[in-house]
PDB file of C-alpha atoms in Angstrom:
ATOM      1  CA  MET A 162      93.197 162.066  54.642  1.00  0.00           C
ATOM      2  CA  VAL A 163      93.400 158.887  57.705  1.00  0.00           C
ATOM      3  CA  GLU A 164      94.040 160.734  60.517  1.00  0.00           C
ATOM      4  CA  SER A 165      95.620 159.500  64.386  1.00  0.00           C
ATOM      5  CA  SER A 166      94.338 158.927  66.953  1.00  0.00           C
ATOM      6  CA  GLN A 167      97.331 159.254  69.061  1.00  0.00           C
ATOM      7  CA  PRO A 168      98.694 162.423  70.503  1.00  0.00           C
ATOM      8  CA  PRO A 169     100.610 164.705  68.540  1.00  0.00           C
ATOM      9  CA  SER A 170     103.692 164.461  70.869  1.00  0.00           C
ATOM     10  CA  LYS A 171     103.639 160.254  70.760  1.00  0.00           C
ATOM     11  CA  GLN A 172     103.381 160.854  67.229  1.00  0.00           C
ATOM     12  CA  ARG A 173     106.538 162.329  66.695  1.00  0.00           C
ATOM     13  CA  SER A 174     108.532 160.416  69.413  1.00  0.00           C
ATOM     14  CA  LEU A 175     110.892 158.067  68.686  1.00  0.00           C
ATOM     15  CA  PRO A 176     109.768 154.294  69.051  1.00  0.00           C
ATOM     16  CA  GLY A 177     111.910 153.547  72.302  1.00  0.00           C
ATOM     17  CA  GLY A 178     115.734 155.042  72.205  1.00  0.00           C
ATOM     18  CA  ASP A 179     117.353 151.341  73.882  1.00  0.00           C
ATOM     19  CA  ASP A 180     120.518 150.151  72.407  1.00  0.00           C
ATOM     20  CA  ARG A 181     119.053 146.810  71.005  1.00  0.00           C
ATOM     21  CA  ILE A 182     122.427 145.972  69.530  1.00  0.00           C
ATOM     22  CA  SER A 183     123.624 145.428  73.279  1.00  0.00           C
ATOM     23  CA  GLN A 184     121.133 143.516  74.084  1.00  0.00           C
ATOM     24  CA  LEU A 185     122.172 140.953  71.522  1.00  0.00           C
ATOM     25  CA  PRO A 186     123.614 137.358  73.389  1.00  0.00           C
ATOM     26  CA  ASP A 187     126.899 137.006  73.983  1.00  0.00           C
ATOM     27  CA  VAL A 188     127.867 134.383  71.308  1.00  0.00           C
ATOM     28  CA  LEU A 189     126.072 137.025  68.830  1.00  0.00           C
ATOM     29  CA  LEU A 190     128.695 139.934  69.735  1.00  0.00           C
ATOM     30  CA  LEU A 191     131.755 137.684  69.672  1.00  0.00           C
ATOM     31  CA  GLN A 192     130.727 137.937  66.342  1.00  0.00           C
ATOM     32  CA  ILE A 193     130.223 140.826  65.461  1.00  0.00           C
ATOM     33  CA  LEU A 194     133.513 142.047  67.415  1.00  0.00           C
ATOM     34  CA  SER A 195     135.510 139.435  65.257  1.00  0.00           C
ATOM     35  CA  LEU A 196     134.577 140.661  62.084  1.00  0.00           C
ATOM     36  CA  LEU A 197     135.739 144.162  62.920  1.00  0.00           C
ATOM     37  CA  SER A 198     139.921 144.851  63.413  1.00  0.00           C
ATOM     38  CA  THR A 199     140.924 144.611  66.740  1.00  0.00           C
ATOM     39  CA  LYS A 200     141.553 148.179  67.388  1.00  0.00           C
ATOM     40  CA  GLN A 201     137.652 148.235  66.039  1.00  0.00           C
ATOM     41  CA  ALA A 202     137.075 145.539  68.079  1.00  0.00           C
ATOM     42  CA  VAL A 203     138.691 147.335  71.769  1.00  0.00           C
ATOM     43  CA  VAL A 204     137.184 150.688  70.924  1.00  0.00           C
ATOM     44  CA  THR A 205     133.222 149.598  71.184  1.00  0.00           C
ATOM     45  CA  GLY A 206     134.186 149.274  75.214  1.00  0.00           C
ATOM     46  CA  ILE A 207     134.240 152.872  74.888  1.00  0.00           C
ATOM     47  CA  LEU A 208     130.391 152.707  73.295  1.00  0.00           C
ATOM     48  CA  ALA A 209     128.660 151.133  75.937  1.00  0.00           C
ATOM     49  CA  LYS A 210     129.664 148.857  79.483  1.00  0.00           C
ATOM     50  CA  ARG A 211     128.088 146.018  77.557  1.00  0.00           C
ATOM     51  CA  TRP A 212     130.188 145.785  75.508  1.00  0.00           C
ATOM     52  CA  ARG A 213     133.861 146.214  77.522  1.00  0.00           C
ATOM     53  CA  PRO A 214     134.770 143.015  78.696  1.00  0.00           C
ATOM     54  CA  LEU A 215     134.055 140.812  75.542  1.00  0.00           C
ATOM     55  CA  TRP A 216     137.200 141.334  72.948  1.00  0.00           C
ATOM     56  CA  PRO A 217     139.043 139.599  74.800  1.00  0.00           C
ATOM     57  CA  ALA A 218     136.671 136.993  74.148  1.00  0.00           C
ATOM     58  CA  VAL A 219     136.907 137.501  70.548  1.00  0.00           C
ATOM     59  CA  SER A 220     139.085 134.442  68.920  1.00  0.00           C
ATOM     60  CA  VAL A 221     139.685 136.379  65.928  1.00  0.00           C
ATOM     61  CA  LEU A 222     142.596 139.343  65.766  1.00  0.00           C
ATOM     62  CA  ASP A 223     143.955 141.766  63.302  1.00  0.00           C
ATOM     63  CA  LEU A 224     147.044 143.373  63.694  1.00  0.00           C
ATOM     64  CA  ASP A 225     148.019 146.533  61.060  1.00  0.00           C
ATOM     65  CA  ASP A 226     150.219 149.156  62.632  1.00  0.00           C
ATOM     66  CA  GLU A 227     148.499 151.705  60.269  1.00  0.00           C
ATOM     67  CA  SER A 228     145.471 151.607  62.469  1.00  0.00           C
ATOM     68  CA  SER A 229     146.813 151.381  65.865  1.00  0.00           C
ATOM     69  CA  PRO A 230     145.628 153.438  68.169  1.00  0.00           C
ATOM     70  CA  ASP A 231     149.193 153.769  69.277  1.00  0.00           C
ATOM     71  CA  SER A 232     150.371 154.145  65.494  1.00  0.00           C
ATOM     72  CA  ARG A 233     150.915 158.087  65.246  1.00  0.00           C
ATOM     73  CA  HIS A 234     153.979 156.684  68.899  1.00  0.00           C
ATOM     74  CA  GLY A 235     155.950 154.999  65.762  1.00  0.00           C
ATOM     75  CA  SER A 236     156.651 151.267  66.106  1.00  0.00           C
ATOM     76  CA  ALA A 237     156.904 150.895  69.125  1.00  0.00           C
ATOM     77  CA  GLY A 238     153.889 152.225  70.913  1.00  0.00           C
ATOM     78  CA  PHE A 239     152.120 149.626  67.778  1.00  0.00           C
ATOM     79  CA  ALA A 240     154.578 147.412  69.645  1.00  0.00           C
ATOM     80  CA  GLU A 241     153.147 148.261  72.987  1.00  0.00           C
ATOM     81  CA  PHE A 242     149.803 148.029  71.833  1.00  0.00           C
ATOM     82  CA  VAL A 243     150.083 144.349  70.490  1.00  0.00           C
ATOM     83  CA  TYR A 244     151.165 142.870  73.428  1.00  0.00           C
ATOM     84  CA  SER A 245     149.283 145.029  75.805  1.00  0.00           C
ATOM     85  CA  VAL A 246     146.242 143.231  73.088  1.00  0.00           C
ATOM     86  CA  LEU A 247     147.933 139.090  73.463  1.00  0.00           C
ATOM     87  CA  LEU A 248     148.423 139.917  77.066  1.00  0.00           C
ATOM     88  CA  LEU A 249     144.444 140.763  77.908  1.00  0.00           C
ATOM     89  CA  HIS A 250     143.040 138.858  75.610  1.00  0.00           C
ATOM     90  CA  ASP A 251     141.813 135.069  76.319  1.00  0.00           C
ATOM     91  CA  ALA A 252     139.863 133.414  74.098  1.00  0.00           C
ATOM     92  CA  PRO A 253     140.415 129.793  73.873  1.00  0.00           C
ATOM     93  CA  ALA A 254     141.861 129.747  70.498  1.00  0.00           C
ATOM     94  CA  ILE A 255     143.143 131.731  68.411  1.00  0.00           C
ATOM     95  CA  GLU A 256     140.786 130.779  65.144  1.00  0.00           C
ATOM     96  CA  ARG A 257     142.633 133.612  63.536  1.00  0.00           C
ATOM     97  CA  PHE A 258     145.757 135.682  63.831  1.00  0.00           C
ATOM     98  CA  ARG A 259     146.803 138.350  60.768  1.00  0.00           C
ATOM     99  CA  LEU A 260     149.720 140.673  61.253  1.00  0.00           C
ATOM    100  CA  ARG A 261     150.895 143.587  59.092  1.00  0.00           C
ATOM    101  CA  CYS A 262     153.673 144.969  59.387  1.00  0.00           C
ATOM    102  CA  ALA A 263     154.257 148.180  57.440  1.00  0.00           C
ATOM    103  CA  ASN A 264     156.647 150.217  59.546  1.00  0.00           C
ATOM    104  CA  PRO A 265     160.572 149.004  58.583  1.00  0.00           C
ATOM    105  CA  ASN A 266     161.567 149.982  61.759  1.00  0.00           C
ATOM    106  CA  SER A 267     159.506 147.678  63.730  1.00  0.00           C
ATOM    107  CA  SER A 268     160.816 144.503  65.334  1.00  0.00           C
ATOM    108  CA  ALA A 269     161.719 141.216  63.714  1.00  0.00           C
ATOM    109  CA  CYS A 270     162.574 139.823  67.312  1.00  0.00           C
ATOM    110  CA  ASP A 271     158.924 141.187  68.288  1.00  0.00           C
ATOM    111  CA  ILE A 272     157.179 139.769  66.562  1.00  0.00           C
ATOM    112  CA  ALA A 273     158.619 136.581  66.849  1.00  0.00           C
ATOM    113  CA  THR A 274     157.376 136.342  70.188  1.00  0.00           C
ATOM    114  CA  TRP A 275     154.017 137.065  68.972  1.00  0.00           C
ATOM    115  CA  LEU A 276     154.500 134.128  66.902  1.00  0.00           C
ATOM    116  CA  CYS A 277     155.752 131.680  70.003  1.00  0.00           C
ATOM    117  CA  HIS A 278     152.662 133.388  71.629  1.00  0.00           C
ATOM    118  CA  VAL A 279     149.605 132.367  68.919  1.00  0.00           C
ATOM    119  CA  ALA A 280     151.260 129.288  68.538  1.00  0.00           C
ATOM    120  CA  ARG A 281     151.192 128.337  71.538  1.00  0.00           C
ATOM    121  CA  ARG A 282     148.010 129.343  72.442  1.00  0.00           C
ATOM    122  CA  ARG A 283     146.048 127.249  70.110  1.00  0.00           C
ATOM    123  CA  VAL A 284     145.576 129.562  66.130  1.00  0.00           C
ATOM    124  CA  GLU A 285     144.477 127.811  63.041  1.00  0.00           C
ATOM    125  CA  CYS A 286     145.333 130.928  60.602  1.00  0.00           C
ATOM    126  CA  VAL A 287     148.548 132.982  60.184  1.00  0.00           C
ATOM    127  CA  GLU A 288     148.944 135.252  58.529  1.00  0.00           C
ATOM    128  CA  LEU A 289     151.199 138.088  57.310  1.00  0.00           C
ATOM    129  CA  SER A 290     153.024 141.174  55.283  1.00  0.00           C
ATOM    130  CA  LEU A 291     155.124 142.479  56.703  1.00  0.00           C
ATOM    131  CA  SER A 292     157.381 144.924  54.897  1.00  0.00           C
ATOM    132  CA  LEU A 293     159.714 145.481  57.091  1.00  0.00           C
ATOM    133  CA  SER A 294     164.166 147.299  56.838  1.00  0.00           C
ATOM    134  CA  ARG A 295     164.880 143.189  56.593  1.00  0.00           C
ATOM    135  CA  TYR A 296     163.021 140.831  55.792  1.00  0.00           C
ATOM    136  CA  VAL A 297     161.944 138.607  59.350  1.00  0.00           C
ATOM    137  CA  ALA A 298     163.395 135.168  60.154  1.00  0.00           C
ATOM    138  CA  LEU A 299     159.524 133.026  61.637  1.00  0.00           C
ATOM    139  CA  PRO A 300     160.862 130.808  65.200  1.00  0.00           C
ATOM    140  CA  ARG A 301     160.605 127.454  64.964  1.00  0.00           C
ATOM    141  CA  ARG A 302     157.732 127.093  67.084  1.00  0.00           C
ATOM    142  CA  LEU A 303     154.922 128.335  64.359  1.00  0.00           C
ATOM    143  CA  PHE A 304     156.709 125.147  61.925  1.00  0.00           C
ATOM    144  CA  ASN A 305     155.921 122.678  65.055  1.00  0.00           C
ATOM    145  CA  CYS A 306     152.146 123.344  65.434  1.00  0.00           C
ATOM    146  CA  ASP A 307     149.958 121.199  66.039  1.00  0.00           C
ATOM    147  CA  THR A 308     146.736 123.570  65.521  1.00  0.00           C
ATOM    148  CA  VAL A 309     147.764 125.200  62.755  1.00  0.00           C
ATOM    149  CA  SER A 310     145.551 124.676  59.409  1.00  0.00           C
ATOM    150  CA  ALA A 311     145.979 128.437  57.254  1.00  0.00           C
ATOM    151  CA  MET A 312     149.149 130.102  56.332  1.00  0.00           C
ATOM    152  CA  LYS A 313     150.279 133.143  54.382  1.00  0.00           C
ATOM    153  CA  LEU A 314     153.965 133.917  54.732  1.00  0.00           C
ATOM    154  CA  ASN A 315     154.731 137.338  52.349  1.00  0.00           C
ATOM    155  CA  GLY A 316     157.742 139.758  53.744  1.00  0.00           C
ATOM    156  CA  VAL A 317     159.486 137.108  56.002  1.00  0.00           C
ATOM    157  CA  PHE A 318     162.993 133.886  54.881  1.00  0.00           C
ATOM    158  CA  LEU A 319     162.991 131.074  55.440  1.00  0.00           C
ATOM    159  CA  ASN A 320     166.001 130.194  56.099  1.00  0.00           C
ATOM    160  CA  ALA A 321     165.642 129.439  59.368  1.00  0.00           C
ATOM    161  CA  LEU A 322     164.491 126.408  58.088  1.00  0.00           C
ATOM    162  CA  ALA A 323     168.040 124.761  57.919  1.00  0.00           C
ATOM    163  CA  SER A 324     168.132 124.616  61.739  1.00  0.00           C
ATOM    164  CA  PHE A 325     165.120 122.132  62.400  1.00  0.00           C
ATOM    165  CA  SER A 326     162.091 120.328  61.174  1.00  0.00           C
ATOM    166  CA  VAL A 327     159.397 121.076  60.359  1.00  0.00           C
ATOM    167  CA  ARG A 328     156.290 120.022  61.338  1.00  0.00           C
ATOM    168  CA  LEU A 329     151.976 121.161  60.842  1.00  0.00           C
ATOM    169  CA  PRO A 330     150.166 117.789  60.470  1.00  0.00           C
ATOM    170  CA  LEU A 331     146.659 119.726  60.551  1.00  0.00           C
ATOM    171  CA  LEU A 332     147.950 122.449  57.519  1.00  0.00           C
ATOM    172  CA  ARG A 333     145.297 121.779  54.681  1.00  0.00           C
ATOM    173  CA  ALA A 334     146.653 125.488  52.772  1.00  0.00           C
ATOM    174  CA  LEU A 335     149.864 127.835  52.527  1.00  0.00           C
ATOM    175  CA  HIS A 336     150.270 131.376  50.488  1.00  0.00           C
ATOM    176  CA  VAL A 337     153.951 132.084  50.095  1.00  0.00           C
ATOM    177  CA  GLY A 338     153.373 135.180  48.411  1.00  0.00           C
ATOM    178  CA  ASP A 339     155.885 137.544  46.608  1.00  0.00           C
ATOM    179  CA  ARG A 340     158.283 138.386  48.650  1.00  0.00           C
ATOM    180  CA  VAL A 341     159.593 135.963  50.886  1.00  0.00           C
ATOM    181  CA  LEU A 342     163.247 135.112  51.323  1.00  0.00           C
ATOM    182  CA  PHE A 343     164.730 130.963  51.072  1.00  0.00           C
ATOM    183  CA  GLY A 344     168.366 130.898  51.754  1.00  0.00           C
ATOM    184  CA  CYS A 345     167.983 128.130  49.651  1.00  0.00           C
ATOM    185  CA  HIS A 346     165.952 125.785  47.345  1.00  0.00           C
ATOM    186  CA  ASP A 347     165.846 122.949  49.720  1.00  0.00           C
ATOM    187  CA  TYR A 348     164.362 124.949  52.160  1.00  0.00           C
ATOM    188  CA  LEU A 349     161.107 125.097  50.747  1.00  0.00           C
ATOM    189  CA  VAL A 350     161.371 121.198  49.841  1.00  0.00           C
ATOM    190  CA  LYS A 351     161.706 120.797  53.105  1.00  0.00           C
ATOM    191  CA  LEU A 352     158.963 123.239  53.906  1.00  0.00           C
ATOM    192  CA  LEU A 353     156.261 121.484  52.376  1.00  0.00           C
ATOM    193  CA  SER A 354     157.421 117.845  52.691  1.00  0.00           C
ATOM    194  CA  GLY A 355     156.315 119.497  56.988  1.00  0.00           C
ATOM    195  CA  CYS A 356     152.720 119.223  55.152  1.00  0.00           C
ATOM    196  CA  PRO A 357     150.914 116.131  54.993  1.00  0.00           C
ATOM    197  CA  ALA A 358     147.790 117.199  55.116  1.00  0.00           C
ATOM    198  CA  LEU A 359     148.268 120.456  52.539  1.00  0.00           C
ATOM    199  CA  GLU A 360     145.080 120.849  49.202  1.00  0.00           C
ATOM    200  CA  ASP A 361     146.066 124.254  48.513  1.00  0.00           C
ATOM    201  CA  LEU A 362     149.155 125.235  47.800  1.00  0.00           C
ATOM    202  CA  VAL A 363     150.660 128.848  46.420  1.00  0.00           C
ATOM    203  CA  LEU A 364     153.719 129.558  45.153  1.00  0.00           C
ATOM    204  CA  GLU A 365     154.786 132.984  44.329  1.00  0.00           C
ATOM    205  CA  SER A 366     158.267 134.048  44.764  1.00  0.00           C
ATOM    206  CA  THR A 367     160.059 134.855  42.588  1.00  0.00           C
ATOM    207  CA  TYR A 368     163.205 136.172  44.250  1.00  0.00           C
ATOM    208  CA  ASN A 369     166.070 134.777  41.109  1.00  0.00           C
ATOM    209  CA  ASP A 370     167.943 135.076  44.031  1.00  0.00           C
ATOM    210  CA  ALA A 371     166.420 133.472  46.613  1.00  0.00           C
ATOM    211  CA  CYS A 372     168.911 131.079  46.382  1.00  0.00           C
ATOM    212  CA  GLY A 373     172.943 130.238  47.828  1.00  0.00           C
ATOM    213  CA  GLY A 374     173.684 127.901  44.895  1.00  0.00           C
ATOM    214  CA  VAL A 375     175.728 124.805  46.262  1.00  0.00           C
ATOM    215  CA  VAL A 376     173.248 123.011  48.598  1.00  0.00           C
ATOM    216  CA  CYS A 377     170.179 122.267  46.797  1.00  0.00           C
ATOM    217  CA  ALA A 378     171.874 119.191  45.793  1.00  0.00           C
ATOM    218  CA  GLU A 379     172.570 117.964  49.338  1.00  0.00           C
ATOM    219  CA  GLY A 380     169.461 117.441  51.002  1.00  0.00           C
ATOM    220  CA  ASN A 381     167.502 114.367  51.170  1.00  0.00           C
ATOM    221  CA  PHE A 382     163.878 114.722  51.143  1.00  0.00           C
ATOM    222  CA  GLU A 383     161.030 112.788  50.082  1.00  0.00           C
ATOM    223  CA  LEU A 384     158.484 114.910  49.337  1.00  0.00           C
ATOM    224  CA  SER A 385     154.504 113.387  48.881  1.00  0.00           C
ATOM    225  CA  LEU A 386     150.845 114.735  48.839  1.00  0.00           C
ATOM    226  CA  LYS A 387     148.798 112.517  48.354  1.00  0.00           C
ATOM    227  CA  HIS A 388     145.631 115.519  49.355  1.00  0.00           C
ATOM    228  CA  LEU A 389     146.888 118.117  47.260  1.00  0.00           C
ATOM    229  CA  SER A 390     144.245 118.666  44.744  1.00  0.00           C
ATOM    230  CA  ARG A 391     145.057 122.817  44.082  1.00  0.00           C
ATOM    231  CA  ALA A 392     148.276 124.349  43.132  1.00  0.00           C
ATOM    232  CA  LYS A 393     149.306 127.602  41.213  1.00  0.00           C
ATOM    233  CA  ILE A 394     153.484 127.811  41.064  1.00  0.00           C
ATOM    234  CA  GLY A 395     155.162 130.738  40.048  1.00  0.00           C
ATOM    235  CA  PHE A 396     158.234 130.717  41.316  1.00  0.00           C
ATOM    236  CA  SER A 397     162.082 131.155  39.925  1.00  0.00           C
ATOM    237  CA  TRP A 398     164.531 128.115  39.826  1.00  0.00           C
ATOM    238  CA  LYS A 399     168.134 128.604  39.006  1.00  0.00           C
ATOM    239  CA  GLU A 400     169.444 126.126  36.540  1.00  0.00           C
ATOM    240  CA  ARG A 401     171.613 124.550  39.743  1.00  0.00           C
ATOM    241  CA  CYS A 402     168.038 124.267  41.346  1.00  0.00           C
ATOM    242  CA  LEU A 403     166.339 121.357  39.256  1.00  0.00           C
ATOM    243  CA  LYS A 404     166.928 118.927  41.859  1.00  0.00           C
ATOM    244  CA  SER A 405     164.351 119.743  44.058  1.00  0.00           C
ATOM    245  CA  MET A 406     161.472 121.628  41.301  1.00  0.00           C
ATOM    246  CA  LEU A 407     162.010 118.118  40.101  1.00  0.00           C
ATOM    247  CA  LEU A 408     160.484 117.642  43.763  1.00  0.00           C
ATOM    248  CA  ILE A 409     158.016 119.378  43.450  1.00  0.00           C
ATOM    249  CA  PHE A 410     156.196 118.489  40.105  1.00  0.00           C
ATOM    250  CA  GLN A 411     156.638 115.212  40.859  1.00  0.00           C
ATOM    251  CA  ALA A 412     154.668 115.993  43.935  1.00  0.00           C
ATOM    252  CA  LEU A 413     151.896 117.533  41.745  1.00  0.00           C
ATOM    253  CA  SER A 414     150.508 114.359  40.335  1.00  0.00           C
ATOM    254  CA  HIS A 415     146.672 114.316  42.263  1.00  0.00           C
ATOM    255  CA  VAL A 416     146.995 117.817  41.896  1.00  0.00           C
ATOM    256  CA  ARG A 417     143.141 118.983  39.547  1.00  0.00           C
ATOM    257  CA  CYS A 418     143.691 122.566  39.893  1.00  0.00           C
ATOM    258  CA  LEU A 419     147.706 123.402  38.196  1.00  0.00           C
ATOM    259  CA  SER A 420     148.479 126.571  37.644  1.00  0.00           C
ATOM    260  CA  LEU A 421     152.050 127.652  36.002  1.00  0.00           C
ATOM    261  CA  SER A 422     153.080 131.388  35.570  1.00  0.00           C
ATOM    262  CA  PRO A 423     155.555 132.708  33.169  1.00  0.00           C
ATOM    263  CA  CYS A 424     157.430 133.066  35.894  1.00  0.00           C
ATOM    264  CA  THR A 425     158.494 129.721  35.744  1.00  0.00           C
ATOM    265  CA  VAL A 426     161.057 130.172  32.600  1.00  0.00           C
ATOM    266  CA  ALA A 427     163.469 127.066  34.550  1.00  0.00           C
ATOM    267  CA  PHE A 428     161.074 123.758  33.764  1.00  0.00           C
ATOM    268  CA  ASN A 429     162.271 125.017  29.634  1.00  0.00           C
ATOM    269  CA  CYS A 430     165.338 124.070  31.178  1.00  0.00           C
ATOM    270  CA  PHE A 431     163.860 121.289  33.636  1.00  0.00           C
ATOM    271  CA  LEU A 432     162.531 119.472  30.449  1.00  0.00           C
ATOM    272  CA  HIS A 433     166.392 119.765  28.521  1.00  0.00           C
ATOM    273  CA  LYS A 434     168.426 118.570  31.719  1.00  0.00           C
ATOM    274  CA  ARG A 435     165.757 115.225  31.285  1.00  0.00           C
ATOM    275  CA  THR A 436     165.672 114.392  28.316  1.00  0.00           C
TER     276      THR A 436
END
């Protein structure tokens, strides 16, 4: 048996007791914090003074009302937390803003204010998953943002698109979830027409009552998506909405990967109308 030449006391001691993670450079610590939710990033300040000033510089904001430190106080506590985060956040730009609200009593006005704020902060990716008692109308500022490159929407109402133009010159990925309402399908065409750089499109909304009807024939849009290479269409059109459907399908001419789900049942009606 090989015996150690070190005294027994030194054999039992742990090699160092330093917080080696805190000794990493700021750039690595910020990368670590960006992998956490914003709540988790904020509470890291409890671990050591070294971490305390770092979270405001993280470029990713991941906010969830079910995991916020004040979620026990309901929507008011979460709103206060979000306002505090946005006030203290000082990164030069927001790489990703993810907001999940499951509390039906959350304020649509607060959410619109937060979205306007992140749009002014040069946000690049916006992910919304909202489950409020009523659908949230998204603000004009979000749809006129020169920096947004990806957008995922769920639990929102896009009827407000009727009152303003859409300009998203750098948007490359758009995911419209299955809980998105349109006052008219022309608004979907209007949204797409403001995204000239779009490469990846997912339309999943299956609400048959999403369209108001007669106004669908009144919009005059030209839709060109020459950069679009991937599309997944699971959207439902009524027969009276075939004009918007035709515009969208004509814009798929450059797509290399196309997926059509069974819920696009109006396609048969569309073929019948064209023959």
